[in-house]
XYZ file of C-alpha atoms in Angstrom:
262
model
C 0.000 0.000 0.000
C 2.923 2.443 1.089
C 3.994 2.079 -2.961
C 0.161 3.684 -3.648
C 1.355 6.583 -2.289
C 2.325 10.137 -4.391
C 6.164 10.495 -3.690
C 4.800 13.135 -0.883
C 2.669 11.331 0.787
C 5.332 8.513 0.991
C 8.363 11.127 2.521
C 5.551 12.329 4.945
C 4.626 8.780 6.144
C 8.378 7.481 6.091
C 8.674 10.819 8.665
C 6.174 10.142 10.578
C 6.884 6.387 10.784
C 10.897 7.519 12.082
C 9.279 10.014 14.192
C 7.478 7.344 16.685
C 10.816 5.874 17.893
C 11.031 8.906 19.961
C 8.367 7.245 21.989
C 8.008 4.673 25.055
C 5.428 3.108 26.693
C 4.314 5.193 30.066
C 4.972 8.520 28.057
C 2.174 11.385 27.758
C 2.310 12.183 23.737
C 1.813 15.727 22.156
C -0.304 14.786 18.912
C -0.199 17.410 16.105
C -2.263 18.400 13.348
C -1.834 17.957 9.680
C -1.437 15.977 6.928
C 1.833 15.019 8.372
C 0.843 14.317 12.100
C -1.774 12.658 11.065
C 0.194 9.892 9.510
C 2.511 9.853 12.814
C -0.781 9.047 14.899
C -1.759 6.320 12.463
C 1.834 4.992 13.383
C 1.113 5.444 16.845
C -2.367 3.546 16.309
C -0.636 0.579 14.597
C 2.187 0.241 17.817
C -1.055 0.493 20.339
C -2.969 -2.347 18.538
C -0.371 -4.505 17.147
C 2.723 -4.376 19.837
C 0.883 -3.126 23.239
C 2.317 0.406 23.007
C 1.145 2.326 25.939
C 0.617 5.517 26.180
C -1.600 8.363 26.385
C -2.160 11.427 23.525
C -3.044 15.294 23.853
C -4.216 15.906 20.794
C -3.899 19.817 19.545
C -6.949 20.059 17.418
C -10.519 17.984 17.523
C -9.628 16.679 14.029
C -6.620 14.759 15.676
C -8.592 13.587 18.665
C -11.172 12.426 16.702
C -8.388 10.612 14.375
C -6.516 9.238 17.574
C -9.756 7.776 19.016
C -10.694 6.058 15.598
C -6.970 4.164 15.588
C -7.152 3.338 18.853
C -4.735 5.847 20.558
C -6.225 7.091 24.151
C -6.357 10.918 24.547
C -6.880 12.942 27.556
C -6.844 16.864 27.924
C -3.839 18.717 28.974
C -4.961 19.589 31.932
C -5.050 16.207 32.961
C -1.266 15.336 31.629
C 0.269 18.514 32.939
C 3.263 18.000 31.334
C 4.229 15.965 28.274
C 7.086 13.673 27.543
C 7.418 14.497 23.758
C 5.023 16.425 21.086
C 5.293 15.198 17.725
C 3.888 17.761 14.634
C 4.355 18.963 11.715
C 5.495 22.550 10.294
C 4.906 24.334 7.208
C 8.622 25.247 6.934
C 11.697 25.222 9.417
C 15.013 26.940 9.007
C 18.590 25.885 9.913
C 17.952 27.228 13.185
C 14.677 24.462 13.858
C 12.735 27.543 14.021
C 9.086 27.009 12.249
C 6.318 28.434 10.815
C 3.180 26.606 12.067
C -0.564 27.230 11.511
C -1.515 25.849 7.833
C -3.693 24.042 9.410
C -5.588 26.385 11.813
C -4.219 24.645 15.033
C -1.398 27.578 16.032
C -2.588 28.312 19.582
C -3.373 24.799 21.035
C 0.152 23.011 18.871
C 2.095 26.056 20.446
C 0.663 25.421 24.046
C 1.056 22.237 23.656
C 4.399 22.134 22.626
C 5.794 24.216 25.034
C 4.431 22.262 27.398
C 6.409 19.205 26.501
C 9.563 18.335 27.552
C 10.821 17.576 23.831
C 8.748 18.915 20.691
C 9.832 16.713 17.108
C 8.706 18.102 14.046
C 8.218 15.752 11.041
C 8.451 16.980 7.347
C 9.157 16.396 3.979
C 12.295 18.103 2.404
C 10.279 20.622 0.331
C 9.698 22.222 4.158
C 13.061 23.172 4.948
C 13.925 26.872 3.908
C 17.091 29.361 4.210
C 14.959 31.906 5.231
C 11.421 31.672 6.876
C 8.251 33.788 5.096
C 7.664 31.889 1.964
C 4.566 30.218 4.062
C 2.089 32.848 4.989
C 2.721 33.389 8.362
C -0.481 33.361 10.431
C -1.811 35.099 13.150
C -4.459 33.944 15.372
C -7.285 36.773 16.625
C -10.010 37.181 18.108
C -13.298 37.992 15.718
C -13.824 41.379 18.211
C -12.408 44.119 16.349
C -10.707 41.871 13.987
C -10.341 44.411 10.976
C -8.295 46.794 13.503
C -6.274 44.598 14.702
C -5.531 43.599 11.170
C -4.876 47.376 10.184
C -2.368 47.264 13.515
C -0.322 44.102 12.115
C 0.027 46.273 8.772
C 1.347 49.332 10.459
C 4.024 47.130 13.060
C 5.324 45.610 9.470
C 6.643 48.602 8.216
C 8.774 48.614 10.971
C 9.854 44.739 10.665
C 12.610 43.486 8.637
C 9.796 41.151 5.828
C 9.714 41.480 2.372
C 5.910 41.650 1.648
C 3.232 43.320 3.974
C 0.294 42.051 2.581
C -2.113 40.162 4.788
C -5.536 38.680 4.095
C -8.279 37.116 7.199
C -8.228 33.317 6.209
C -11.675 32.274 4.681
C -13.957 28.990 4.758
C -15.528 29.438 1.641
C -17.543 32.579 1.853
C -17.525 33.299 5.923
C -14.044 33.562 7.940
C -12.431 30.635 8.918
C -12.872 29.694 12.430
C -10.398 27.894 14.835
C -11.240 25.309 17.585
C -10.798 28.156 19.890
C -12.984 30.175 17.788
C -10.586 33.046 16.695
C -9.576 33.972 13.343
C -7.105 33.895 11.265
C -4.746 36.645 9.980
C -2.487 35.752 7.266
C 0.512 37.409 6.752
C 2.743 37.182 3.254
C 6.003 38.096 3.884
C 7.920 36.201 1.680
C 10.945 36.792 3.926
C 11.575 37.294 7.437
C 14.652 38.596 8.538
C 14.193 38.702 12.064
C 12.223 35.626 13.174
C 12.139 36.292 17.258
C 11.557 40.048 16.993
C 8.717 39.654 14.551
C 7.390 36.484 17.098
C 7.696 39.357 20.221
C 6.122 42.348 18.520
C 2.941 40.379 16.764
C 2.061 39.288 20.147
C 2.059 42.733 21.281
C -0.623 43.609 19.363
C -3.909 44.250 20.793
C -6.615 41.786 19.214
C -3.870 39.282 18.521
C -3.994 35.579 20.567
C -0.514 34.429 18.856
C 1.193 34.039 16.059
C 2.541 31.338 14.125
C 6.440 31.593 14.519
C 7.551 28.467 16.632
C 11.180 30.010 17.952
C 13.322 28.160 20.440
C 10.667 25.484 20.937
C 11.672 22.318 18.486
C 14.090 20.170 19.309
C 14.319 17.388 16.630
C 13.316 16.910 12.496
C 12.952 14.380 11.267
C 12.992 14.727 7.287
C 11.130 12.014 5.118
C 12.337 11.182 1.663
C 10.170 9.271 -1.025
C 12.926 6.630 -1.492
C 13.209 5.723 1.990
C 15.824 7.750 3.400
C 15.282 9.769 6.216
C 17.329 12.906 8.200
C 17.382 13.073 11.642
C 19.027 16.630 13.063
C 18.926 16.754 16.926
C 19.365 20.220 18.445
C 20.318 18.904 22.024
C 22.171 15.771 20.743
C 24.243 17.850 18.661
C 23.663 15.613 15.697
C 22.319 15.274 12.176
C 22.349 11.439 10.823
C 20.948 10.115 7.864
C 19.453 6.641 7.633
C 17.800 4.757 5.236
C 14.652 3.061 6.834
C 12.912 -0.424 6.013
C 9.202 0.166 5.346
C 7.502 -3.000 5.341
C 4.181 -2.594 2.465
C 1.690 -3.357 4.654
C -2.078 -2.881 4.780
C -2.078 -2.288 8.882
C -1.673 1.727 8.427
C -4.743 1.756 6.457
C -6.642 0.117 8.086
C -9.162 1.151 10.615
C -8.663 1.527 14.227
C -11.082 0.273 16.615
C -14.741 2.423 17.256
């Protein structure tokens, strides 16, 4: 089945399948959202049904609880965990630095808290994520609807005094009514096309009146783990000190697809 897959798809999975060596049984697991992540908790499913894996997941969106509970991966609130042993996730693009832009997805506020609230954070990705320079993603910022048009006006003015490329920003739509998050904020997005100051963009956004928080994800991943379509995969560790590359067996089996229990 894993040969069905568009060379994409097969670089996310081969991430996400890497990524889930990074947990143990007893641990409290950070479960992200997007296309990505939600490969990684199909992983995670598989180990729970087919090898006993035990653990527990905070999801960071209802999409990925929902997806958890369908393969069989128990969730519980962060409140309950209080503290996590590792968050897995994706990004929309990192730099050399493992600093991210997060957010594609709509899930910024709870992947963020989440995150941070983890005593490692591993972001999985496909190659085409990794950038010189972060900004090529719109960069999004997460409001609340009161007001939203001024505080939208205010994120225009504080960019003429940021070092971006583009200032242009448009309110993230669901078909013809604003998109709204699980929170139920909105969405600013920002198109910089470059950022040349990642942390003092990250500081002054969340300054902002109106604004809840903003997409930049700086000083809070640890690990990436890169997925290739042939197989190969990059690990670069931040605390380890280490970037390996590895070539990893993929077995074509039918047990990611398949369903998890009700």
């Amino acid at each position: 089945m894993t040969n069905d897959l568009s060379p994409i798809d097969r670089a996310k999975y081969i991430a996400a399948r890497r990524s889930c060596d990074y947990v143990q049984s007893g641990m409290r697991v950070g479960l992200g959202t997007g296309s990505t992540a939600a490969w990684m908790v199909r992983c995670l499913g598989e180990m729970v049904r087919e090898e006993g894996l035990d653990i527990v997941g905070v999801p960071t969106s209802t999409r990925t609880a929902d997806l958890a509970r369908q393969v069989g991966v128990p969730v519980v609130s962060l409140d309950e965990a209080k503290w996590l042993d590792v968050t897995i996730d994706g990004a929309d693009e990192f730099d050399e630095n493992l600093n991210l832009i997060k957010g594609g997805g709509g899930a910024l506020l709870q992947e963020k808290i989440v995150a941070t609230a983890s005593d490692r954070m591993v972001v999985i990705a496909d190659a085409a994520k990794e950038v010189r320079a972060l900004g090529a993603f719109p960069l999004p910022v997460e409001t609340v609807p009161f007001g939203w048009q001024t505080t939208k006006a205010l994120v225009e003015e504080t960019l003429v005094n940021m070092d971006v490329l583009g200032r242009e920003s448009t309110l993230r739509m669901n078909d013809d009514v604003p998109f709204v998050t699980d929170e139920g904020n909105y969405i600013i997005d920002l198109h910089l096309h470059r950022i040349g100051n990642p942390r003092q963009l990250a500081l002054v956004l969340n300054q902002i009146p109106g604004v809840v928080e903003n997409g930049l994800f700086i000083d809070i991943c640890d690990a990436v783990v890169i997925g290739h379509s042939d197989g190969r995969v990059e690990v670069r560790d931040l605390n380890a000190g280490v970037a390996a590359d590895e070539q990893l067996d993929v077995l074509d089996s039918d047990n990611i697809f398949a369903d998890g229990p009700d």
